[in-house]
PDB file of C-alpha atoms in Angstrom:
ATOM      1  CA  LYS A   1       5.209   0.603 -23.003  1.00 80.00           C
ATOM      2  CA  GLN A   2       8.402  -0.330 -21.477  1.00 86.00           C
ATOM      3  CA  GLU A   3       8.767  -3.825 -20.455  1.00 90.00           C
ATOM      4  CA  VAL A   4      12.382  -4.975 -18.505  1.00 93.00           C
ATOM      5  CA  THR A   5      13.320  -8.629 -18.358  1.00 95.00           C
ATOM      6  CA  GLN A   6      15.713 -10.532 -16.346  1.00 96.00           C
ATOM      7  CA  ILE A   7      16.344 -14.313 -17.080  1.00 92.00           C
ATOM      8  CA  PRO A   8      17.199 -15.980 -15.486  1.00 92.00           C
ATOM      9  CA  ALA A   9      14.891 -15.636 -12.240  1.00 94.00           C
ATOM     10  CA  ALA A  10      17.420 -17.828  -9.961  1.00 96.00           C
ATOM     11  CA  LEU A  11      21.211 -18.598 -10.206  1.00 96.00           C
ATOM     12  CA  SER A  12      23.219 -20.545  -8.221  1.00 97.00           C
ATOM     13  CA  VAL A  13      27.186 -20.811  -8.391  1.00 97.00           C
ATOM     14  CA  PRO A  14      30.130 -21.918  -6.611  1.00 97.00           C
ATOM     15  CA  GLU A  15      31.791 -19.389  -4.689  1.00 97.00           C
ATOM     16  CA  GLY A  16      34.832 -17.810  -7.131  1.00 97.00           C
ATOM     17  CA  GLU A  17      32.544 -17.788 -10.107  1.00 97.00           C
ATOM     18  CA  ASN A  18      32.860 -14.794 -12.341  1.00 97.00           C
ATOM     19  CA  LEU A  19      29.045 -14.517 -13.944  1.00 96.00           C
ATOM     20  CA  VAL A  20      26.650 -12.425 -15.818  1.00 96.00           C
ATOM     21  CA  LEU A  21      23.472 -11.563 -15.083  1.00 97.00           C
ATOM     22  CA  ASN A  22      21.188 -10.175 -17.917  1.00 97.00           C
ATOM     23  CA  CYS A  23      18.412  -7.445 -18.328  1.00 97.00           C
ATOM     24  CA  SER A  24      16.404  -6.567 -21.634  1.00 97.00           C
ATOM     25  CA  PHE A  25      13.925  -3.801 -22.257  1.00 95.00           C
ATOM     26  CA  THR A  26      12.156  -3.766 -24.928  1.00 94.00           C
ATOM     27  CA  ASP A  27      12.377   0.568 -26.001  1.00 90.00           C
ATOM     28  CA  SER A  28      15.897   1.792 -26.346  1.00 89.00           C
ATOM     29  CA  ALA A  29      14.483   5.665 -25.817  1.00 88.00           C
ATOM     30  CA  ILE A  30      15.879   5.120 -21.982  1.00 88.00           C
ATOM     31  CA  TYR A  31      17.563   7.995 -19.639  1.00 86.00           C
ATOM     32  CA  ASN A  32      19.201   5.638 -17.822  1.00 89.00           C
ATOM     33  CA  LEU A  33      19.590   2.147 -16.587  1.00 93.00           C
ATOM     34  CA  GLN A  34      20.023   1.011 -13.069  1.00 94.00           C
ATOM     35  CA  TRP A  35      21.058  -1.842 -11.263  1.00 96.00           C
ATOM     36  CA  PHE A  36      20.096  -2.668  -7.405  1.00 96.00           C
ATOM     37  CA  ARG A  37      20.645  -5.287  -4.885  1.00 97.00           C
ATOM     38  CA  GLN A  38      18.434  -6.666  -2.590  1.00 96.00           C
ATOM     39  CA  ASP A  39      18.838  -8.916   0.617  1.00 95.00           C
ATOM     40  CA  PRO A  40      15.740 -10.985   1.780  1.00 90.00           C
ATOM     41  CA  GLY A  41      13.118  -8.705   3.790  1.00 86.00           C
ATOM     42  CA  LYS A  42      15.396  -5.417   2.893  1.00 89.00           C
ATOM     43  CA  GLY A  43      14.719  -2.675   0.463  1.00 90.00           C
ATOM     44  CA  LEU A  44      17.069  -2.070  -2.617  1.00 93.00           C
ATOM     45  CA  THR A  45      20.446  -1.195  -2.805  1.00 93.00           C
ATOM     46  CA  SER A  46      21.805   0.664  -6.117  1.00 92.00           C
ATOM     47  CA  LEU A  47      24.707  -0.478  -7.375  1.00 96.00           C
ATOM     48  CA  LEU A  48      25.374   1.144 -10.450  1.00 95.00           C
ATOM     49  CA  LEU A  49      23.864   3.668 -12.678  1.00 92.00           C
ATOM     50  CA  ILE A  50      24.912   4.074 -16.391  1.00 93.00           C
ATOM     51  CA  GLN A  51      23.747   7.373 -18.333  1.00 90.00           C
ATOM     52  CA  SER A  52      22.193   6.647 -21.810  1.00 90.00           C
ATOM     53  CA  SER A  53      25.497   8.008 -23.235  1.00 92.00           C
ATOM     54  CA  GLN A  54      27.663   5.961 -21.276  1.00 93.00           C
ATOM     55  CA  ARG A  55      28.294   2.094 -22.192  1.00 95.00           C
ATOM     56  CA  GLU A  56      29.653   0.870 -19.044  1.00 95.00           C
ATOM     57  CA  GLN A  57      30.347   1.426 -15.129  1.00 95.00           C
ATOM     58  CA  THR A  58      32.105  -0.497 -12.714  1.00 97.00           C
ATOM     59  CA  SER A  59      32.431  -0.400  -9.264  1.00 95.00           C
ATOM     60  CA  GLY A  60      34.697  -2.947  -7.462  1.00 97.00           C
ATOM     61  CA  ARG A  61      34.127  -6.335  -8.313  1.00 97.00           C
ATOM     62  CA  LEU A  62      30.769  -5.236 -10.275  1.00 98.00           C
ATOM     63  CA  ASN A  63      30.707  -3.981 -14.034  1.00 98.00           C
ATOM     64  CA  ALA A  64      27.615  -2.833 -15.818  1.00 97.00           C
ATOM     65  CA  SER A  65      27.311  -2.704 -19.434  1.00 97.00           C
ATOM     66  CA  LEU A  66      24.585  -0.854 -21.595  1.00 97.00           C
ATOM     67  CA  ASP A  67      23.630  -1.872 -25.370  1.00 96.00           C
ATOM     68  CA  LYS A  68      20.684   0.378 -26.034  1.00 93.00           C
ATOM     69  CA  SER A  69      20.852  -0.672 -30.025  1.00 93.00           C
ATOM     70  CA  SER A  70      20.057  -4.172 -28.765  1.00 95.00           C
ATOM     71  CA  GLY A  71      17.986  -3.285 -25.465  1.00 95.00           C
ATOM     72  CA  ARG A  72      20.242  -5.354 -23.384  1.00 97.00           C
ATOM     73  CA  SER A  73      22.333  -4.495 -20.189  1.00 97.00           C
ATOM     74  CA  THR A  74      24.653  -6.913 -18.349  1.00 97.00           C
ATOM     75  CA  LEU A  75      25.930  -6.478 -14.527  1.00 97.00           C
ATOM     76  CA  TYR A  76      29.206  -8.849 -14.496  1.00 97.00           C
ATOM     77  CA  ILE A  77      30.388  -9.954 -10.862  1.00 97.00           C
ATOM     78  CA  ALA A  78      33.933 -11.089 -10.871  1.00 98.00           C
ATOM     79  CA  ALA A  79      35.038 -13.443  -8.279  1.00 97.00           C
ATOM     80  CA  SER A  80      31.918 -14.006  -6.648  1.00 97.00           C
ATOM     81  CA  GLN A  81      31.688 -14.473  -3.220  1.00 97.00           C
ATOM     82  CA  PRO A  82      28.515 -16.042  -0.488  1.00 97.00           C
ATOM     83  CA  GLY A  83      28.194 -12.495   0.724  1.00 97.00           C
ATOM     84  CA  ASP A  84      27.007 -11.555  -2.945  1.00 97.00           C
ATOM     85  CA  SER A  85      23.818 -13.732  -2.505  1.00 98.00           C
ATOM     86  CA  ALA A  86      21.192 -11.709  -2.905  1.00 97.00           C
ATOM     87  CA  THR A  87      17.770 -10.789  -5.515  1.00 97.00           C
ATOM     88  CA  TYR A  88      19.894  -8.409  -8.195  1.00 98.00           C
ATOM     89  CA  LEU A  89      16.863  -5.956 -10.752  1.00 97.00           C
ATOM     90  CA  CYS A  90      17.452  -3.687 -12.862  1.00 96.00           C
ATOM     91  CA  ALA A  91      15.318  -0.419 -14.038  1.00 93.00           C
ATOM     92  CA  ALA A  92      15.290   1.544 -17.005  1.00 91.00           C
ATOM     93  CA  TYR A  93      14.359   4.947 -16.471  1.00 87.00           C
ATOM     94  CA  SER A  94      12.332   5.438 -19.437  1.00 82.00           C
ATOM     95  CA  MET A  95      11.681   8.629 -21.748  1.00 76.00           C
ATOM     96  CA  ASN A  96       8.207   7.115 -23.605  1.00 70.00           C
ATOM     97  CA  THR A  97       5.937   6.531 -20.772  1.00 63.00           C
ATOM     98  CA  GLY A  98       6.522   9.861 -18.556  1.00 59.00           C
ATOM     99  CA  PHE A  99       9.457  10.975 -17.518  1.00 51.00           C
ATOM    100  CA  GLN A 100       9.171   9.594 -13.729  1.00 57.00           C
ATOM    101  CA  LYS A 101       8.529   6.167 -14.939  1.00 72.00           C
ATOM    102  CA  LEU A 102      11.164   3.915 -13.840  1.00 82.00           C
ATOM    103  CA  VAL A 103      10.504   0.350 -14.902  1.00 88.00           C
ATOM    104  CA  PHE A 104      11.592  -2.568 -13.037  1.00 91.00           C
ATOM    105  CA  GLY A 105      12.550  -6.007 -13.950  1.00 93.00           C
ATOM    106  CA  THR A 106      11.220  -8.830 -11.575  1.00 91.00           C
ATOM    107  CA  GLY A 107      14.989  -9.290 -10.622  1.00 95.00           C
ATOM    108  CA  THR A 108      17.043 -12.474 -10.544  1.00 97.00           C
ATOM    109  CA  ARG A 109      17.634 -14.588  -7.260  1.00 96.00           C
ATOM    110  CA  LEU A 110      21.643 -15.435  -6.768  1.00 98.00           C
ATOM    111  CA  LEU A 111      22.985 -18.076  -4.280  1.00 97.00           C
ATOM    112  CA  VAL A 112      26.637 -18.138  -4.260  1.00 97.00           C
ATOM    113  CA  SER A 113      27.896 -21.009  -2.541  1.00 97.00           C
ATOM    114  CA  PRO A 114      30.944 -21.365  -0.122  1.00 95.00           C
TER     115      PRO A 114
ATOM    116  CA  ASN B   1      22.997   9.059   8.373  1.00 60.00           C
ATOM    117  CA  ALA B   2      20.062   7.331   8.641  1.00 75.00           C
ATOM    118  CA  GLY B   3      18.998   7.490   4.863  1.00 93.00           C
ATOM    119  CA  VAL B   4      15.581   6.884   4.132  1.00 96.00           C
ATOM    120  CA  THR B   5      13.490   5.431   7.102  1.00 96.00           C
ATOM    121  CA  GLN B   6      10.029   3.969   7.166  1.00 97.00           C
ATOM    122  CA  THR B   7       7.308   3.413   9.658  1.00 97.00           C
ATOM    123  CA  PRO B   8       5.668   1.090  10.494  1.00 97.00           C
ATOM    124  CA  LYS B   9       8.220  -2.246   9.589  1.00 96.00           C
ATOM    125  CA  PHE B  10       4.952  -4.258   9.856  1.00 96.00           C
ATOM    126  CA  ARG B  11       1.100  -3.465  10.361  1.00 96.00           C
ATOM    127  CA  VAL B  12      -1.955  -5.966   9.823  1.00 97.00           C
ATOM    128  CA  LEU B  13      -4.958  -4.163   8.785  1.00 96.00           C
ATOM    129  CA  LYS B  14      -8.994  -5.590   8.618  1.00 97.00           C
ATOM    130  CA  THR B  15     -10.653  -4.587   5.539  1.00 97.00           C
ATOM    131  CA  GLY B  16     -11.845  -1.469   5.065  1.00 97.00           C
ATOM    132  CA  GLN B  17      -9.623   0.523   8.028  1.00 97.00           C
ATOM    133  CA  SER B  18      -7.454   2.928   7.672  1.00 96.00           C
ATOM    134  CA  MET B  19      -3.707   3.657   8.171  1.00 96.00           C
ATOM    135  CA  THR B  20      -0.825   5.811   6.963  1.00 97.00           C
ATOM    136  CA  LEU B  21       2.563   4.895   5.984  1.00 98.00           C
ATOM    137  CA  LEU B  22       5.596   7.287   6.981  1.00 97.00           C
ATOM    138  CA  CYS B  23       8.438   7.840   5.099  1.00 98.00           C
ATOM    139  CA  ALA B  24      11.612  10.301   5.970  1.00 98.00           C
ATOM    140  CA  GLN B  25      14.418  11.062   4.658  1.00 97.00           C
ATOM    141  CA  ASP B  26      17.785  13.340   5.752  1.00 96.00           C
ATOM    142  CA  MET B  27      19.522  13.729   2.700  1.00 94.00           C
ATOM    143  CA  ASN B  28      17.685  16.805   1.147  1.00 94.00           C
ATOM    144  CA  HIS B  29      16.169  15.123  -1.438  1.00 94.00           C
ATOM    145  CA  GLU B  30      13.663  16.578  -3.723  1.00 93.00           C
ATOM    146  CA  TYR B  31      12.232  13.749  -5.015  1.00 93.00           C
ATOM    147  CA  MET B  32      10.290  11.122  -3.480  1.00 94.00           C
ATOM    148  CA  TYR B  33       8.310   7.849  -4.412  1.00 94.00           C
ATOM    149  CA  TRP B  34       6.307   5.350  -2.857  1.00 96.00           C
ATOM    150  CA  TYR B  35       6.463   2.162  -4.338  1.00 95.00           C
ATOM    151  CA  ARG B  36       4.640  -1.382  -3.858  1.00 96.00           C
ATOM    152  CA  GLN B  37       6.495  -4.764  -4.452  1.00 95.00           C
ATOM    153  CA  ASP B  38       4.896  -7.607  -5.317  1.00 93.00           C
ATOM    154  CA  PRO B  39       5.635 -11.493  -6.148  1.00 86.00           C
ATOM    155  CA  GLY B  40       6.035 -11.839  -9.603  1.00 81.00           C
ATOM    156  CA  MET B  41       5.233  -8.091 -10.623  1.00 82.00           C
ATOM    157  CA  GLY B  42       8.309  -5.972  -9.883  1.00 83.00           C
ATOM    158  CA  LEU B  43       8.116  -2.772  -8.126  1.00 91.00           C
ATOM    159  CA  ARG B  44       5.126  -0.499  -9.077  1.00 91.00           C
ATOM    160  CA  LEU B  45       5.151   3.130  -8.539  1.00 91.00           C
ATOM    161  CA  ILE B  46       2.346   4.130  -6.726  1.00 94.00           C
ATOM    162  CA  HIS B  47       2.862   8.351  -6.047  1.00 94.00           C
ATOM    163  CA  TYR B  48       5.544  10.390  -5.988  1.00 92.00           C
ATOM    164  CA  SER B  49       6.665  14.001  -5.350  1.00 93.00           C
ATOM    165  CA  VAL B  50       9.022  16.384  -6.876  1.00 90.00           C
ATOM    166  CA  GLY B  51       9.105  18.555  -3.901  1.00 92.00           C
ATOM    167  CA  GLU B  52       7.474  19.853  -0.697  1.00 94.00           C
ATOM    168  CA  GLY B  53       3.731  20.512  -1.432  1.00 94.00           C
ATOM    169  CA  THR B  54       3.902  18.409  -4.025  1.00 93.00           C
ATOM    170  CA  THR B  55       2.403  15.322  -5.137  1.00 94.00           C
ATOM    171  CA  ALA B  56       1.598  12.931  -8.419  1.00 91.00           C
ATOM    172  CA  LYS B  57      -0.003  10.100  -9.207  1.00 91.00           C
ATOM    173  CA  GLY B  58       2.306   6.677 -10.304  1.00 89.00           C
ATOM    174  CA  GLU B  59       1.378   3.561 -12.616  1.00 86.00           C
ATOM    175  CA  VAL B  60      -1.099   2.225  -9.528  1.00 92.00           C
ATOM    176  CA  PRO B  61      -2.667   5.194  -7.552  1.00 95.00           C
ATOM    177  CA  ASP B  62      -6.009   3.960  -6.903  1.00 95.00           C
ATOM    178  CA  GLY B  63      -7.177   3.260  -3.447  1.00 96.00           C
ATOM    179  CA  TYR B  64      -3.849   5.700  -2.042  1.00 97.00           C
ATOM    180  CA  ASN B  65      -3.326   9.102  -1.318  1.00 97.00           C
ATOM    181  CA  VAL B  66      -0.504  11.192  -0.288  1.00 97.00           C
ATOM    182  CA  SER B  67       0.982  14.130   1.152  1.00 97.00           C
ATOM    183  CA  ARG B  68       4.180  15.886   1.240  1.00 97.00           C
ATOM    184  CA  LEU B  69       3.809  18.752   3.623  1.00 95.00           C
ATOM    185  CA  LYS B  70       7.649  18.816   4.873  1.00 96.00           C
ATOM    186  CA  LYS B  71      10.383  18.015   2.121  1.00 96.00           C
ATOM    187  CA  GLN B  72      11.660  15.498   4.395  1.00 97.00           C
ATOM    188  CA  ASN B  73       8.756  13.751   4.918  1.00 97.00           C
ATOM    189  CA  PHE B  74       6.322  12.005   2.488  1.00 98.00           C
ATOM    190  CA  LEU B  75       2.997  10.051   4.004  1.00 98.00           C
ATOM    191  CA  LEU B  76       0.924   7.350   2.097  1.00 98.00           C
ATOM    192  CA  GLY B  77      -2.338   6.628   2.950  1.00 97.00           C
ATOM    193  CA  LEU B  78      -5.179   4.134   2.448  1.00 96.00           C
ATOM    194  CA  GLU B  79      -8.542   5.579   3.459  1.00 92.00           C
ATOM    195  CA  SER B  80     -10.436   2.035   3.059  1.00 96.00           C
ATOM    196  CA  ALA B  81      -7.891  -1.103   3.185  1.00 96.00           C
ATOM    197  CA  ALA B  82      -8.777  -3.673   1.120  1.00 97.00           C
ATOM    198  CA  PRO B  83      -6.891  -7.370   0.402  1.00 97.00           C
ATOM    199  CA  SER B  84      -5.647  -6.392  -2.929  1.00 96.00           C
ATOM    200  CA  GLN B  85      -3.271  -3.924  -0.994  1.00 97.00           C
ATOM    201  CA  THR B  86      -1.231  -6.753   0.621  1.00 97.00           C
ATOM    202  CA  SER B  87       1.803  -6.048  -0.420  1.00 97.00           C
ATOM    203  CA  VAL B  88       5.644  -4.725   0.778  1.00 97.00           C
ATOM    204  CA  TYR B  89       5.834  -1.442   0.233  1.00 98.00           C
ATOM    205  CA  PHE B  90       8.768   1.069  -0.305  1.00 97.00           C
ATOM    206  CA  CYS B  91      10.042   4.586  -0.110  1.00 97.00           C
ATOM    207  CA  ALA B  92      13.045   6.018  -1.672  1.00 94.00           C
ATOM    208  CA  SER B  93      13.796   9.117  -2.755  1.00 94.00           C
ATOM    209  CA  SER B  94      16.968  10.767  -5.131  1.00 91.00           C
ATOM    210  CA  TYR B  95      18.358  14.158  -5.780  1.00 88.00           C
ATOM    211  CA  SER B  96      17.704  14.338  -9.137  1.00 81.00           C
ATOM    212  CA  LEU B  97      14.610  13.066 -11.193  1.00 70.00           C
ATOM    213  CA  LEU B  98      16.354  11.857 -14.400  1.00 64.00           C
ATOM    214  CA  THR B  99      20.145  11.215 -13.698  1.00 67.00           C
ATOM    215  CA  GLY B 100      19.805  10.251  -9.855  1.00 75.00           C
ATOM    216  CA  GLU B 101      20.025   7.090  -8.105  1.00 83.00           C
ATOM    217  CA  LEU B 102      17.581   6.057  -5.756  1.00 88.00           C
ATOM    218  CA  PHE B 103      18.023   5.138  -2.195  1.00 92.00           C
ATOM    219  CA  PHE B 104      15.510   2.786  -0.567  1.00 94.00           C
ATOM    220  CA  GLY B 105      14.006   2.303   2.555  1.00 95.00           C
ATOM    221  CA  GLU B 106      13.915  -1.262   3.837  1.00 94.00           C
ATOM    222  CA  GLY B 107       9.860  -1.482   3.249  1.00 95.00           C
ATOM    223  CA  SER B 108       7.000  -1.924   4.974  1.00 97.00           C
ATOM    224  CA  ARG B 109       5.091  -5.216   5.168  1.00 96.00           C
ATOM    225  CA  LEU B 110       1.431  -4.589   5.211  1.00 97.00           C
ATOM    226  CA  THR B 111      -1.259  -7.144   5.358  1.00 97.00           C
ATOM    227  CA  VAL B 112      -5.008  -6.623   4.636  1.00 97.00           C
ATOM    228  CA  LEU B 113      -7.358  -9.706   6.180  1.00 96.00           C
TER     229      LEU B 113
END
């Protein structure tokens, strides 16, 4: 059974700091891994999607990496801003638990203070 | 471009009542999903659809029914609501099952008393 873990559950940093959010998954047989952002009371917004054949994806100040052999993905946020404050979730699209199975982590709540 | 729209956004029910959540997407996506989000448990898939007229069970389908009569709409029904169904429900859609990113609605917060 695929399990996705995000540690820490919460993170607080000062504005301008570079930071890394971690995502671990137990089954390396995945089609892709996605990172989402969720603002309070809102839905999820897709940030980056990494296919299983890729090692990383970049969008602006965000860079996501994927290492299937170690079961890890990281989301790097450069020069953090207060507007980056949100909960960040990762989700692994698993092969072995049914082709429709997207397994979500419980998220890391990020607070960037001015 | 509205994306994925859910109605209603909030609802309070009494145990045993029924209701339907509506999801509409304007991106011509084939695939649509209903998730529930509960504290400490992440998002869990309730039901999904791979096209008009098709539906399938997800991880936690018990107590829910769905219908996809039109490609753009995906309905989630609760026939007899229970307090355990108090949750935030999210609808999502994608153009590809395996490689496409998911687009989410803003959620429907349901409380069952």
